[in-house]
Structures are given as C-alpha cells and as structure tokens.
Tab-separated table of C-alpha atoms and ligand atoms in Angstrom:
chain	number	residue	atom	x	y	z
A	1	MET	CA	9.235	7.503	-15.688
A	2	ASN	CA	5.671	8.543	-15.056
A	3	ARG	CA	3.738	9.089	-11.855
A	4	GLN	CA	1.551	6.334	-10.607
A	5	THR	CA	-2.112	7.037	-11.265
A	6	TRP	CA	-5.155	5.107	-10.005
A	7	ASN	CA	-8.393	4.022	-11.717
A	8	PRO	CA	-10.968	3.133	-8.940
A	9	GLN	CA	-13.062	1.042	-11.146
A	10	GLN	CA	-10.183	-1.173	-12.409
A	11	TYR	CA	-8.956	-1.235	-8.723
A	12	GLN	CA	-12.399	-2.450	-7.647
A	13	GLU	CA	-12.565	-5.116	-10.267
A	14	ASN	CA	-9.094	-6.533	-10.118
A	15	ALA	CA	-7.484	-5.465	-6.845
A	16	SER	CA	-10.315	-6.051	-4.399
A	17	PHE	CA	-8.040	-8.539	-2.647
A	18	VAL	CA	-6.070	-5.737	-1.212
A	19	ALA	CA	-8.991	-4.653	1.168
A	20	GLU	CA	-10.190	-8.294	1.649
A	21	LEU	CA	-6.930	-9.277	2.936
A	22	GLY	CA	-6.863	-6.284	5.257
A	23	SER	CA	-9.224	-7.803	7.888
A	24	SER	CA	-6.335	-8.937	10.259
A	25	VAL	CA	-4.972	-5.431	10.442
A	26	LEU	CA	-8.523	-4.128	10.925
A	27	ASN	CA	-8.899	-6.430	13.866
A	28	LEU	CA	-5.649	-5.184	15.273
A	29	LEU	CA	-7.041	-1.625	15.005
A	30	ASN	CA	-10.172	-2.742	16.877
A	31	PRO	CA	-12.063	0.532	16.178
A	32	GLN	CA	-14.459	1.785	18.947
A	33	PRO	CA	-17.738	3.696	18.473
A	34	ASN	CA	-16.690	6.991	20.194
A	35	GLU	CA	-13.315	7.219	18.581
A	36	SER	CA	-11.977	9.606	15.888
A	37	ILE	CA	-10.012	7.683	13.294
A	38	LEU	CA	-7.915	8.612	10.344
A	39	ASP	CA	-7.564	6.091	7.447
A	40	LEU	CA	-4.228	7.078	5.858
A	41	GLY	CA	-4.042	6.161	2.177
A	42	CYS	CA	-7.805	5.280	2.137
A	43	GLY	CA	-7.834	4.407	-1.553
A	44	GLU	CA	-11.333	3.763	-2.790
A	45	GLY	CA	-12.673	3.603	0.797
A	46	THR	CA	-13.513	-0.192	1.239
A	47	LEU	CA	-11.770	-0.472	4.689
A	48	THR	CA	-12.758	3.232	5.623
A	49	GLU	CA	-16.339	2.067	5.110
A	50	LYS	CA	-15.709	-1.004	7.458
A	51	ILE	CA	-14.257	1.341	10.124
A	52	ALA	CA	-17.196	3.732	9.633
A	53	SER	CA	-19.619	0.926	10.301
A	54	VAL	CA	-18.409	0.888	14.007
A	55	THR	CA	-16.954	4.347	14.533
A	56	LYS	CA	-18.929	7.565	13.640
A	57	ASP	CA	-15.978	9.870	13.191
A	58	VAL	CA	-13.793	8.603	10.396
A	59	MET	CA	-11.707	10.575	7.943
A	60	GLY	CA	-9.870	9.164	4.867
A	61	ILE	CA	-6.939	10.886	3.159
A	62	ASP	CA	-5.329	9.850	-0.066
A	63	ALA	CA	-3.025	11.614	-2.624
A	64	SER	CA	-5.136	10.368	-5.570
A	65	PRO	CA	-8.092	12.615	-6.432
A	66	SER	CA	-9.874	9.834	-8.163
A	67	MET	CA	-9.647	7.422	-5.228
A	68	VAL	CA	-10.861	10.159	-2.837
A	69	GLN	CA	-13.801	10.873	-5.176
A	70	ALA	CA	-14.664	7.027	-4.976
A	71	THR	CA	-14.511	7.264	-1.243
A	72	LEU	CA	-16.769	10.182	-1.095
A	73	GLU	CA	-19.219	8.411	-3.376
A	74	LYS	CA	-19.673	5.916	-0.648
A	75	GLY	CA	-20.969	8.645	1.591
A	76	LEU	CA	-17.686	8.850	3.675
A	77	ASN	CA	-15.422	11.791	4.629
A	78	ALA	CA	-12.286	12.065	2.685
A	79	VAL	CA	-9.825	14.696	1.403
A	80	VAL	CA	-7.036	14.696	-1.106
A	81	MET	CA	-3.925	15.063	0.926
A	82	SER	CA	-0.469	13.751	0.894
A	83	ALA	CA	0.563	11.891	4.045
A	84	GLU	CA	3.980	13.594	3.953
A	85	SER	CA	2.408	17.022	4.495
A	86	MET	CA	-0.508	16.368	7.021
A	87	THR	CA	-1.564	19.288	8.957
A	88	TYR	CA	-3.706	17.677	11.688
A	89	LYS	CA	-2.788	18.230	15.266
A	90	ASN	CA	-3.907	16.302	18.302
A	91	THR	CA	-7.031	15.184	16.414
A	92	PHE	CA	-7.264	11.397	16.092
A	93	ASP	CA	-7.536	8.496	18.631
A	94	ALA	CA	-6.073	6.209	15.971
A	95	VAL	CA	-4.384	6.367	12.578
A	96	PHE	CA	-4.881	3.354	10.416
A	97	SER	CA	-3.272	2.398	7.190
A	98	ASN	CA	-3.414	-0.616	4.912
A	99	ALA	CA	-1.318	-1.280	1.788
A	100	ALA	CA	-0.355	2.425	1.445
A	101	LEU	CA	2.818	3.359	3.442
A	102	HIS	CA	5.125	1.580	0.881
A	103	TRP	CA	4.144	4.245	-1.592
A	104	MET	CA	5.631	6.980	0.733
A	105	ARG	CA	9.268	6.908	0.543
A	106	ASP	CA	9.648	10.108	2.773
A	107	TYR	CA	8.712	7.681	5.714
A	108	ASP	CA	10.048	10.125	8.364
A	109	SER	CA	7.795	12.983	7.383
A	110	VAL	CA	4.860	10.585	7.363
A	111	ILE	CA	5.678	9.260	10.857
A	112	LYS	CA	6.086	12.816	12.108
A	113	GLY	CA	2.720	13.785	10.704
A	114	VAL	CA	1.034	10.925	12.150
A	115	PHE	CA	2.584	11.559	15.544
A	116	THR	CA	1.305	15.229	15.468
A	117	SER	CA	-2.116	14.091	14.377
A	118	LEU	CA	-2.682	11.765	17.243
A	119	LYS	CA	-3.986	12.631	20.678
A	120	PRO	CA	-1.749	11.627	23.623
A	121	LYS	CA	-1.662	7.773	23.858
A	122	GLY	CA	-3.232	7.618	20.364
A	123	ARG	CA	-2.286	4.500	18.316
A	124	PHE	CA	-0.789	4.057	14.767
A	125	VAL	CA	-1.858	0.668	13.403
A	126	GLY	CA	-1.091	-0.472	9.976
A	127	GLU	CA	0.196	-2.962	7.439
A	128	PHE	CA	2.212	-2.519	4.280
A	129	GLY	CA	4.923	-4.138	2.175
A	130	GLY	CA	7.929	-5.133	4.250
A	131	HIS	CA	11.457	-6.314	3.365
A	132	GLY	CA	11.463	-8.716	0.405
A	133	ASN	CA	7.995	-7.786	-0.755
A	134	ILE	CA	7.336	-8.577	-4.386
A	135	ALA	CA	10.997	-9.120	-4.918
A	136	THR	CA	10.412	-11.628	-7.691
A	137	LEU	CA	8.085	-9.196	-9.501
A	138	ILE	CA	10.672	-6.301	-9.103
A	139	GLU	CA	13.418	-8.424	-10.279
A	140	ALA	CA	11.483	-9.494	-13.472
A	141	MET	CA	10.525	-5.806	-14.288
A	142	GLU	CA	13.987	-4.633	-13.820
A	143	THR	CA	15.412	-7.406	-16.159
A	144	VAL	CA	12.803	-6.658	-18.876
A	145	VAL	CA	13.384	-2.898	-18.791
A	146	SER	CA	17.199	-3.319	-18.821
A	147	GLN	CA	16.907	-5.838	-21.832
A	148	ASN	CA	14.960	-3.248	-23.915
A	149	LYS	CA	16.877	-0.114	-24.151
A	150	ASN	CA	13.931	1.970	-25.438
A	151	MET	CA	12.168	1.365	-22.203
A	152	GLY	CA	14.404	3.722	-20.325
A	153	GLN	CA	15.315	3.069	-16.696
A	154	PHE	CA	13.453	1.096	-14.118
A	155	THR	CA	13.015	3.061	-10.920
A	156	ASN	CA	11.600	1.443	-7.867
A	157	PRO	CA	8.919	3.719	-6.240
A	158	TRP	CA	8.471	1.480	-3.088
A	159	PHE	CA	9.786	1.484	0.408
A	160	PHE	CA	9.852	-2.068	1.921
A	161	PRO	CA	11.733	-1.755	5.310
A	162	LYS	CA	12.883	-4.496	7.687
A	163	ALA	CA	10.971	-4.859	10.929
A	164	ASP	CA	13.833	-3.511	13.160
A	165	GLU	CA	14.352	-0.610	10.789
A	166	TYR	CA	10.674	0.477	10.883
A	167	LYS	CA	10.629	-0.092	14.702
A	168	SER	CA	13.495	2.254	15.123
A	169	TYR	CA	11.970	4.994	12.812
A	170	LEU	CA	8.783	4.897	14.996
A	171	GLU	CA	10.761	4.919	18.280
A	172	ASN	CA	12.942	7.817	17.214
A	173	ASN	CA	9.774	9.736	16.588
A	174	GLY	CA	8.242	9.190	20.011
A	175	PHE	CA	6.149	6.108	19.543
A	176	CYS	CA	6.211	2.910	21.766
A	177	VAL	CA	6.059	-0.084	19.487
A	178	ILE	CA	3.627	-2.760	20.896
A	179	ASP	CA	3.795	-5.128	17.873
A	180	MET	CA	5.855	-5.278	14.693
A	181	SER	CA	5.822	-8.485	12.556
A	182	LEU	CA	7.156	-9.348	9.104
A	183	ILE	CA	4.761	-11.750	7.637
A	184	PRO	CA	5.183	-13.614	4.321
A	185	ARG	CA	1.832	-13.733	2.591
A	186	PRO	CA	1.779	-15.297	-0.769
A	187	THR	CA	-1.087	-13.553	-2.448
A	188	PRO	CA	-3.322	-14.996	-5.321
A	189	LEU	CA	-3.594	-12.616	-8.298
A	190	LYS	CA	-6.954	-13.904	-9.643
A	191	ALA	CA	-6.804	-11.364	-12.570
A	192	GLY	CA	-3.304	-12.567	-13.507
A	193	VAL	CA	0.074	-10.920	-13.391
A	194	LYS	CA	-0.521	-8.675	-16.439
A	195	GLU	CA	-3.563	-6.986	-14.669
A	196	TRP	CA	-1.394	-6.599	-11.473
A	197	LEU	CA	1.225	-4.911	-13.602
A	198	LYS	CA	-1.213	-2.549	-15.225
A	199	ILE	CA	-2.677	-1.410	-11.792
A	200	PHE	CA	0.498	-1.492	-9.518
A	201	ALA	CA	3.282	-0.774	-11.991
A	202	ASN	CA	1.105	1.828	-13.756
A	203	HIS	CA	4.066	4.393	-13.341
A	204	ILE	CA	6.039	2.226	-15.814
A	205	VAL	CA	3.372	1.143	-18.333
A	206	SER	CA	1.323	4.288	-18.541
A	207	GLY	CA	4.217	6.241	-20.380
A	208	MET	CA	4.714	3.520	-23.016
A	209	PRO	CA	3.351	3.419	-26.439
A	210	THR	CA	0.915	0.572	-26.827
A	211	GLU	CA	3.307	-1.688	-28.622
A	212	MET	CA	6.004	-1.240	-26.094
A	213	GLU	CA	3.458	-1.916	-23.260
A	214	LYS	CA	2.503	-5.126	-24.787
A	215	ILE	CA	6.140	-6.288	-24.956
A	216	PHE	CA	6.754	-5.241	-21.236
A	217	LEU	CA	3.777	-6.979	-20.137
A	218	SER	CA	4.244	-10.299	-22.031
A	219	GLN	CA	8.151	-10.472	-21.358
A	220	THR	CA	7.604	-9.828	-17.694
A	221	GLU	CA	4.818	-12.493	-17.633
A	222	GLN	CA	7.054	-14.965	-19.414
A	223	LEU	CA	9.894	-14.510	-16.930
A	224	LEU	CA	7.595	-14.820	-13.970
A	225	LYS	CA	5.509	-17.788	-15.051
A	226	PRO	CA	7.936	-20.530	-14.028
A	227	ILE	CA	8.317	-18.895	-10.554
A	228	LEU	CA	4.808	-17.510	-9.598
A	229	TYR	CA	2.290	-19.591	-11.726
A	230	THR	CA	1.042	-23.156	-11.165
A	231	GLU	CA	-1.848	-24.913	-12.825
A	232	LYS	CA	-3.258	-25.741	-9.374
A	233	ASP	CA	-2.986	-22.278	-7.773
A	234	GLY	CA	-2.796	-19.936	-10.732
A	235	TRP	CA	-0.756	-16.704	-10.157
A	236	VAL	CA	0.463	-16.120	-6.628
A	237	ALA	CA	2.649	-13.099	-5.888
A	238	ASP	CA	5.380	-13.014	-3.280
A	239	TYR	CA	3.907	-10.465	-0.895
A	240	VAL	CA	5.574	-9.903	2.553
A	241	ARG	CA	3.599	-7.733	5.036
A	242	LEU	CA	4.952	-5.504	7.803
A	243	ARG	CA	2.236	-5.280	10.366
A	244	PHE	CA	2.564	-2.988	13.387
A	245	HIS	CA	0.853	-1.477	16.462
A	246	ALA	CA	2.528	1.610	18.012
A	247	VAL	CA	1.331	4.089	20.603
A	248	LYS	CA	2.030	7.904	20.912
A	249	LYS	CA	4.014	8.048	24.246
A	250	LEU	CA	2.921	11.529	25.454
B	1	LIG	C1	1.751	-4.252	-1.691
B	1	LIG	O1	2.635	-4.803	-1.054
B	1	LIG	O2	0.533	-4.187	-1.299
B	1	LIG	C2	2.061	-3.676	-2.961
B	1	LIG	C3	3.462	-3.202	-3.101
B	1	LIG	C4	3.742	-2.631	-4.358
B	1	LIG	C5	2.897	-2.610	-5.369
B	1	LIG	C6	1.640	-3.065	-5.250
B	1	LIG	C7	1.195	-3.606	-3.997
C-alpha cells in the first residue's frame, strides 16, 4: 500500500468543500487579534488564511511538502512537520485543526505534542472524522479490493474515534474538555465519488497500474451508487464529524 500524497491544485478544484464546511469549527475557535495560533494539518492554507485575517501570529504545519508550499504561496507562515513529532513548547494560545486529525493514528503523541505546545489555559479546538465516518465508502473499497486479488489488501489509514473515547484521551493528557460532539454531516461530493477516491484514497489508487485504477474506481462507484447517489442531490458522502473544544488545565 502506498503513502497518501496530496496535489494542492486538485484539492483546491475538487475538495474545496473541506474548508468551506469548516466555518462552524472556525467560529468555535473564535480567534482574537493578539493571539498566537497554530493550524495543525493546515493543508493548502484556506482556513489558515481566514484565521490570519483576524490574528497576526498564525503558523501552519502539515506533513505534506506540496500543501505547505501552497500555504506559503498565500503569504502565510507554514512548515513541513508531522504533528506526531512537534517540538513547540508553551508557544500558542490556541491550536486549531480541521479535517486532519483522522490521518494521525498515533493520536496520543499528537495530543501530548499539542498540550506541550500550548500556553497554560490555551485551547485545542478542532473537528475531524468521528466514529462511523465514511463507513459506506470504506465498506465499498474493502469489498472491491477483496474481490480483485491482484489489488492486494485494503488497509484503513484513518482514525475515527467515538466521542467518549477522544474525550478520555484528551483528559488523560491534562485537558479539560468543554465540548465534544459527534455530528452526522452528509456531505455533497460535487465532483463525484471517483474524484473523491482519487484525492482521499490516493494511498490506494496511486500504486495501481492505470487499468487496475479504472476498475477500482468504476467498481467502487457502482457499489456506492444505490446508497450514496440520487438524481435530486447527486453524490452525498456519509461524513460524521467529531467537533471539540478543550483547554489545557495548567
Ligand atoms: C474526512 O472526514 O474529512 C475524511 C476522512 C477520510 C478521508 C477523507 C476525508
């Protein structure tokens, strides 16, 4: 199985909904002008830019060099860094994260790094995929890979915890949890499910020869069509968000 890679242009064209739907969590962050804020998993910087329109001191980190480059090209501060090995200490008033934490299976290292990076009473505010997120999409991908022996094995790279699980992880690491909500959010995929798969299941398709990729995409689409597609609404994915607001106790 290959590593997930990101193409900022493709992301901007066909996945702009990720940042557009991030406005609720941005409201929950409620950035203030004199704060210092870290955008963890900043991607191509769309929400980093929104935070920077209010707050002068904003830093983005992302493990993808191409996404960090796209953020830098917007005139923002960003560095290539994995959230599991952050080295900031007592630096930020708030750490923000949208649609990124589900890619980080070593959640405990991430939470510890966020805690250390925050000033006392600093807040950790974010949203990511929660329990049940894209369950239908995952089941279809698994089925297609298992029915085509030459496709190898499907590995699930995502971490979609239950609300009480993530609350405990935060509390065990010294956070006081102010809010933790699991929110089903059916999400329209305007570019269709094949484009979604090419962007977000890129770790599966990028290693496939062209013909096999076509088969994977069309068989997965065929399985999903009766469940996720209607004439009236087009493709709508079964997203579930875990939205939280936690405060560093010390
Ligand atoms: C999401 O919930 O934002 C998501 C999860 C896995 C792949 C793509 C997106």
